[in-house]
Every structure is written in structure tokens, then in C-alpha cells.
Amino acid sequence: MLQQTTKIGDKPTKKRFQILTLIFISVVINYMDRTNISVAASALTEELSLSSVQMGLIFSAFGWTYSLLQIPGGLTVDLVKIRILYPFILTAWSIATLVQGLVSSFAALIGCRMIIGVFEAPSYPCNNKIVTTWFPENERASAIAVYTSGQFIGLAFLMPVLALIQSQFGWRGLFIISGIIGIVWAVVWYIFYRDPKDHPSINQSELKLIEADEVKTTSTNSKEPKKETKISKQDFIAVFSNKKLWGIYIGQYCLGGTLMFFLTWFPTYLVEYRGLDFIQSGFLASVPFLAAFCGVLVSGFSSDFLVKKGVSKEVARKAPIIVGMLLTIFILGANYTDDTFWVITFLSIAFFGNGLSSIAWVFVSLLAPKHLVGLVGGCFNSIGGLSAVTVPIIIGFLVQGGDFKPALIFIASLAAIGSCAYLFLVGKIERISTESPSVEAKAI
């Protein structure tokens, strides 16, 4: 353990925000490696003579392993130190990204995408565990909003950059450069990340600020296990049978459906269905990502503001998610116009709504027993990750005839279902106890 520097004075240091910066950049790299395949899709389809169904399978291959391994990934986060785990998985998925630039077959691309999914699986449970460890409860939605915004603001600027890289170095160079960036960042992460009690320059005031919520939770929830070294059968029953948790699981799947359209088929939609040239599509594709970035920041900071003003968590935490999913239904508007401006406008409103809904991770921190944050996060992201498996393939079949209208109807339907999940299943926001699953966990 590093020697902690004790500082005199009551003003807390702000080391937690430096840690948040590390998470933010990691999320940008994470999503760069997920989505560079969408930028390369047109070139891949032409060079390797791939059909829309085959391309849908390549898009979804990441989700097969990513979703399947969320629960093991969540358990790993509970058992392995973040400082060791994060740079390891970052290096591994970056190597797989790089290798994509060296292969030339449909099967090899599927394999690389599956490997990326394997090693990215623990990443979001890691992010949530770090925020739970480093931030008091009344700052977590803002923290989650900031790092989640990395997937949007990063891609908003990266989409045109990735398009330019591909225009200069080809789709192979795009993958190789992306992989190298991730490997370098893994080294940076290991050098700079520490848990709060191990950080060399955090002061006691910030530590007390971070730990205040832990003390409050322990004193007000006597049923919560104080120390838990093993995850029991009862824990698994609670995690998989609780109605509140299923509400956020279903909501996350529906939220992921919109995201997967933008991360996979969106550039193809602009180029092949809307007739835009490749470079132009890269710049126009950035607009909805900027809208989503604004949405997630508005959601996180307004939600925390309402909590600090004494507004109930049912309103402060759930309202942005429900409103966001309802706004996502505006994606249907793109089916009724041929004007590029209005197409981008409707898609931007929809993706703004997706960003507004993206603080859903805060419910893992609010509902999960303290010793099961990683496991619940794994279940949450596993079921959400099924959208990465199913949605690209479904869209691939829906657009076989070159018409994207059914695909947009499908995305709007998912958003409507997601809003209903939060309205009718989540209910009162309170931490779940694993002591009496017969009472606390209502099977559905």
C-alpha cells in the first residue's frame, strides 16, 4: 500500500475527479474499438464480398461473448483488484483489435470480434465499481454521466477522425492504429490508478467525504451484510428473481438496442440508404453522438441536482430515463422525410434521448447489495449486452431489401418497452437485502 499523504485543513482534495478522467478516456477507447468496425463496414463489405446478413453477424459477434461473460466479468471485478484487472483486459482487447487489420476472412473477423467481447466484458462493471468506490452517493449519477458521455463525445469526434484514418490507411490501418492506442493507454492506467485508501495524495477530508455514504448505509440498513467474502446461492436467487432488478435489466436491453443501431448500422444507413459519400457521412454521423453527449450530461447533473434539493429518488433518478426513452421514439420521424437535415435532426433527438437514459447504471449502485455490486452490474450489463447480440442481426435481416424503415420501427418499439419497464417494474428505489429473498425479492 502506498503511503497516504495527510493534508491539514478541512477542504477535501479532488483526486476522485482525476480518477474519473481515467475512466472517461478508457470508455472513449472502449467504444472506439467497438465501433471502428462500423466505419470499416462499407470497405469490408466490398473487399470481402459480404452480404448484409453476414455484416450483421460480424457486428453482433462482439455481443455474443460480451453478453455471455458479463456475469463472470462482474464476479471477477468483485474478486480482482481493479488496478490489475483493467490494464490487463484493455491490453487484451486492444491486441484483438489490432489483429483485425491483419485478417482477410469472414470467420477470422468473427473470431476477433468475439475476443474483443471477451475482454471488454468486465469493463463497465469495473467502471461502476470504481465510481462506487470513489464517489459518495449524491455524486454518482454525475460521475456515471461523465464517464458514460465518453462513449458519445468520444465517438462524435472520432467518427470523422476514423473516417479520415481509413481514407489514408485503409480499413486495415484503422484497426492497427486503434489497437496501438489501447495498448499505450493500458500502461498509463496502471501507472496512475489507485483505490482511495492507496492513493498517495488524497487527504483525509476527501476520504471521509467518500466514505460518508458507506457509514450512512451501514447504520440505516441493518440487514445488509457488513462483510461478505463468498457469493452464496441466496445471493444469486436475489439477483435473478427481484422485480426491481428485472426492471433495470429489461430497460438496459432496450436502451442498448438504440445504441447498437448507432454503433453498427448507422454509417451504412447514411452511405447506402441515404446516399451520402463516405467522408460526409463521417461528419454527419458525429451530430447525433454530440446530441447523445448533451443528453447524458443533462441527465446526470440534473438528476444529482434534484437529489440534493430533496426530490425523491423515484423522480430524480427515473424521470430522465423514462423521458429519454420516450424521446428515442422520435427516430420514426426519419422514415417520413428525404431531407438530410431532417433525417439527422430526428436521429439526433432519438440519440439525445438515449443519452438522457444512459445514467441507468446508477440503479446498480442504488439497488444492489454493497457486496454484490459487481454481480448485479454483471447481470445488468449481460442482459443489456444481449442487444449487441440480437439487434445487429435483426437489423441485418430487416434491411436485406435495402429498406431501413422497418429497422427504425423496431428501434422505436424497444424504446417504448424500456420506458414501461422503468414505470411498472422498478417501483420504489431502495437497496435490496439478500437476507430474506422470499420477502424482498418478488419473482416475476
Short mmCIF file of N, CA and C in Angstrom, two decimals, residues 147-222:
data_model
loop_
_atom_site.label_atom_id
_atom_site.label_comp_id
_atom_site.label_asym_id
_atom_site.label_seq_id
_atom_site.Cartn_x
_atom_site.Cartn_y
_atom_site.Cartn_z
N TYR A 147 -18.50 9.66 -17.29
CA TYR A 147 -17.77 8.60 -17.99
C TYR A 147 -18.61 7.98 -19.11
N THR A 148 -19.94 7.90 -18.92
CA THR A 148 -20.78 7.39 -20.00
C THR A 148 -20.75 8.32 -21.20
N SER A 149 -20.62 9.63 -20.95
CA SER A 149 -20.56 10.57 -22.06
C SER A 149 -19.35 10.32 -22.94
N GLY A 150 -18.35 9.62 -22.40
CA GLY A 150 -17.18 9.30 -23.19
C GLY A 150 -17.51 8.50 -24.43
N GLN A 151 -18.52 7.62 -24.32
CA GLN A 151 -18.89 6.83 -25.49
C GLN A 151 -19.54 7.68 -26.56
N PHE A 152 -20.09 8.83 -26.18
CA PHE A 152 -20.77 9.70 -27.14
C PHE A 152 -19.86 10.83 -27.65
N ILE A 153 -19.27 11.58 -26.71
CA ILE A 153 -18.43 12.70 -27.15
C ILE A 153 -17.18 12.18 -27.85
N GLY A 154 -16.67 11.04 -27.35
CA GLY A 154 -15.51 10.45 -28.00
C GLY A 154 -15.80 10.06 -29.43
N LEU A 155 -16.95 9.40 -29.63
CA LEU A 155 -17.31 8.96 -30.97
C LEU A 155 -17.74 10.13 -31.85
N ALA A 156 -18.31 11.17 -31.24
CA ALA A 156 -18.68 12.35 -32.03
C ALA A 156 -17.47 12.92 -32.74
N PHE A 157 -16.35 12.97 -32.02
CA PHE A 157 -15.12 13.49 -32.64
C PHE A 157 -14.35 12.40 -33.37
N LEU A 158 -14.51 11.17 -32.92
CA LEU A 158 -13.76 10.08 -33.54
C LEU A 158 -14.34 9.64 -34.88
N MET A 159 -15.66 9.75 -35.05
CA MET A 159 -16.25 9.29 -36.31
C MET A 159 -15.58 9.92 -37.53
N PRO A 160 -15.49 11.26 -37.59
CA PRO A 160 -14.79 11.84 -38.74
C PRO A 160 -13.30 11.51 -38.76
N VAL A 161 -12.69 11.43 -37.57
CA VAL A 161 -11.26 11.08 -37.50
C VAL A 161 -11.03 9.66 -38.00
N LEU A 162 -11.88 8.73 -37.56
CA LEU A 162 -11.74 7.34 -38.02
C LEU A 162 -11.98 7.24 -39.52
N ALA A 163 -12.94 8.03 -40.02
CA ALA A 163 -13.18 8.04 -41.46
C ALA A 163 -11.96 8.55 -42.22
N LEU A 164 -11.32 9.58 -41.70
CA LEU A 164 -10.12 10.12 -42.34
C LEU A 164 -8.95 9.13 -42.27
N ILE A 165 -8.80 8.46 -41.11
CA ILE A 165 -7.75 7.45 -40.98
C ILE A 165 -7.94 6.36 -42.01
N GLN A 166 -9.20 5.91 -42.16
CA GLN A 166 -9.45 4.86 -43.14
C GLN A 166 -9.19 5.35 -44.57
N SER A 167 -9.51 6.60 -44.83
CA SER A 167 -9.27 7.12 -46.19
C SER A 167 -7.78 7.18 -46.51
N GLN A 168 -6.95 7.35 -45.46
CA GLN A 168 -5.49 7.44 -45.65
C GLN A 168 -4.80 6.08 -45.57
N PHE A 169 -5.24 5.24 -44.65
CA PHE A 169 -4.52 3.99 -44.38
C PHE A 169 -5.34 2.73 -44.66
N GLY A 170 -6.58 2.91 -45.11
CA GLY A 170 -7.43 1.75 -45.38
C GLY A 170 -8.02 1.19 -44.10
N TRP A 171 -8.94 0.23 -44.27
CA TRP A 171 -9.60 -0.33 -43.08
C TRP A 171 -8.64 -1.12 -42.22
N ARG A 172 -7.59 -1.69 -42.83
CA ARG A 172 -6.60 -2.43 -42.03
C ARG A 172 -5.81 -1.47 -41.13
N GLY A 173 -5.40 -0.36 -41.69
CA GLY A 173 -4.68 0.63 -40.89
C GLY A 173 -5.54 1.18 -39.77
N LEU A 174 -6.85 1.31 -40.01
CA LEU A 174 -7.77 1.78 -38.98
C LEU A 174 -7.74 0.87 -37.76
N PHE A 175 -7.79 -0.44 -37.97
CA PHE A 175 -7.77 -1.38 -36.85
C PHE A 175 -6.42 -1.39 -36.15
N ILE A 176 -5.34 -1.34 -36.91
CA ILE A 176 -4.00 -1.41 -36.32
C ILE A 176 -3.73 -0.18 -35.45
N ILE A 177 -4.07 0.99 -35.94
CA ILE A 177 -3.86 2.23 -35.17
C ILE A 177 -4.72 2.22 -33.91
N SER A 178 -5.97 1.79 -34.02
CA SER A 178 -6.85 1.71 -32.85
C SER A 178 -6.26 0.80 -31.78
N GLY A 179 -5.74 -0.35 -32.20
CA GLY A 179 -5.17 -1.29 -31.24
C GLY A 179 -3.95 -0.74 -30.52
N ILE A 180 -3.09 -0.05 -31.23
CA ILE A 180 -1.89 0.53 -30.62
C ILE A 180 -2.26 1.56 -29.57
N ILE A 181 -3.27 2.39 -29.85
CA ILE A 181 -3.72 3.40 -28.89
C ILE A 181 -4.15 2.75 -27.58
N GLY A 182 -4.91 1.66 -27.65
CA GLY A 182 -5.38 0.97 -26.46
C GLY A 182 -4.25 0.38 -25.63
N ILE A 183 -3.25 -0.18 -26.28
CA ILE A 183 -2.12 -0.79 -25.56
C ILE A 183 -1.34 0.28 -24.78
N VAL A 184 -1.13 1.43 -25.43
CA VAL A 184 -0.43 2.53 -24.74
C VAL A 184 -1.23 3.01 -23.54
N TRP A 185 -2.55 3.12 -23.70
CA TRP A 185 -3.39 3.61 -22.60
C TRP A 185 -3.41 2.63 -21.42
N ALA A 186 -3.30 1.35 -21.68
CA ALA A 186 -3.26 0.36 -20.59
C ALA A 186 -2.08 0.61 -19.67
N VAL A 187 -0.94 0.99 -20.24
CA VAL A 187 0.25 1.30 -19.44
C VAL A 187 0.00 2.55 -18.59
N VAL A 188 -0.61 3.56 -19.20
CA VAL A 188 -0.93 4.80 -18.48
C VAL A 188 -1.87 4.52 -17.31
N TRP A 189 -2.89 3.70 -17.54
CA TRP A 189 -3.85 3.35 -16.49
C TRP A 189 -3.14 2.72 -15.28
N TYR A 190 -2.28 1.75 -15.55
CA TYR A 190 -1.60 1.05 -14.46
C TYR A 190 -0.73 2.01 -13.64
N ILE A 191 -0.12 2.95 -14.30
CA ILE A 191 0.76 3.89 -13.60
C ILE A 191 -0.03 4.81 -12.68
N PHE A 192 -1.21 5.26 -13.10
CA PHE A 192 -1.89 6.33 -12.39
C PHE A 192 -3.06 5.89 -11.51
N TYR A 193 -3.63 4.70 -11.72
CA TYR A 193 -4.82 4.34 -10.92
C TYR A 193 -4.44 3.78 -9.55
N ARG A 194 -5.20 4.19 -8.52
CA ARG A 194 -5.13 3.61 -7.18
C ARG A 194 -6.54 3.63 -6.58
N ASP A 195 -6.81 2.72 -5.64
CA ASP A 195 -8.02 2.82 -4.83
C ASP A 195 -7.86 3.98 -3.86
N PRO A 196 -8.98 4.51 -3.32
CA PRO A 196 -8.87 5.70 -2.46
C PRO A 196 -7.87 5.57 -1.31
N LYS A 197 -7.93 4.48 -0.57
CA LYS A 197 -7.06 4.33 0.60
C LYS A 197 -5.60 4.11 0.22
N ASP A 198 -5.37 3.77 -1.04
CA ASP A 198 -3.99 3.55 -1.51
C ASP A 198 -3.42 4.74 -2.26
N HIS A 199 -4.25 5.75 -2.48
CA HIS A 199 -3.80 6.88 -3.30
C HIS A 199 -2.80 7.73 -2.52
N PRO A 200 -1.68 8.09 -3.13
CA PRO A 200 -0.61 8.78 -2.39
C PRO A 200 -0.90 10.23 -2.04
N SER A 201 -1.89 10.85 -2.69
CA SER A 201 -2.07 12.29 -2.45
C SER A 201 -3.49 12.69 -2.08
N ILE A 202 -4.35 11.74 -1.77
CA ILE A 202 -5.69 12.08 -1.29
C ILE A 202 -5.60 12.46 0.19
N ASN A 203 -6.41 13.43 0.63
CA ASN A 203 -6.36 13.79 2.05
C ASN A 203 -7.51 13.15 2.82
N GLN A 204 -7.48 13.29 4.14
CA GLN A 204 -8.47 12.64 4.99
C GLN A 204 -9.86 13.20 4.76
N SER A 205 -9.96 14.48 4.42
CA SER A 205 -11.27 15.09 4.20
C SER A 205 -11.97 14.46 3.01
N GLU A 206 -11.22 14.21 1.93
CA GLU A 206 -11.85 13.58 0.78
C GLU A 206 -12.21 12.14 1.09
N LEU A 207 -11.35 11.45 1.82
CA LEU A 207 -11.67 10.07 2.22
C LEU A 207 -12.95 10.02 3.04
N LYS A 208 -13.10 10.94 3.98
CA LYS A 208 -14.31 10.98 4.80
C LYS A 208 -15.54 11.30 3.94
N LEU A 209 -15.37 12.18 2.97
CA LEU A 209 -16.47 12.52 2.07
C LEU A 209 -16.92 11.29 1.29
N ILE A 210 -15.95 10.54 0.78
CA ILE A 210 -16.25 9.34 0.00
C ILE A 210 -16.91 8.27 0.88
N GLU A 211 -16.42 8.13 2.10
CA GLU A 211 -16.88 7.05 2.97
C GLU A 211 -18.14 7.41 3.75
N ALA A 212 -18.59 8.66 3.69
CA ALA A 212 -19.77 9.08 4.46
C ALA A 212 -20.99 8.27 4.07
N ASP A 213 -21.18 8.03 2.79
CA ASP A 213 -22.34 7.27 2.33
C ASP A 213 -22.27 5.83 2.82
N GLU A 214 -21.05 5.28 2.89
CA GLU A 214 -20.87 3.92 3.37
C GLU A 214 -21.30 3.80 4.82
N VAL A 215 -20.92 4.80 5.62
CA VAL A 215 -21.30 4.80 7.03
C VAL A 215 -22.81 4.91 7.19
N LYS A 216 -23.40 5.81 6.40
CA LYS A 216 -24.85 6.03 6.47
C LYS A 216 -25.59 4.76 6.07
N THR A 217 -25.14 4.09 5.01
CA THR A 217 -25.81 2.89 4.54
C THR A 217 -25.73 1.78 5.58
N THR A 218 -24.55 1.64 6.20
CA THR A 218 -24.37 0.59 7.18
C THR A 218 -25.25 0.80 8.40
N SER A 219 -25.40 2.06 8.83
CA SER A 219 -26.17 2.34 10.03
C SER A 219 -27.67 2.30 9.79
N THR A 220 -28.11 2.51 8.56
CA THR A 220 -29.54 2.56 8.29
C THR A 220 -30.07 1.28 7.66
N ASN A 221 -29.21 0.36 7.32
CA ASN A 221 -29.65 -0.88 6.71
C ASN A 221 -29.02 -2.05 7.45
N SER A 222 -29.63 -2.43 8.57
CA SER A 222 -29.04 -3.43 9.43
C SER A 222 -29.01 -4.81 8.80
#
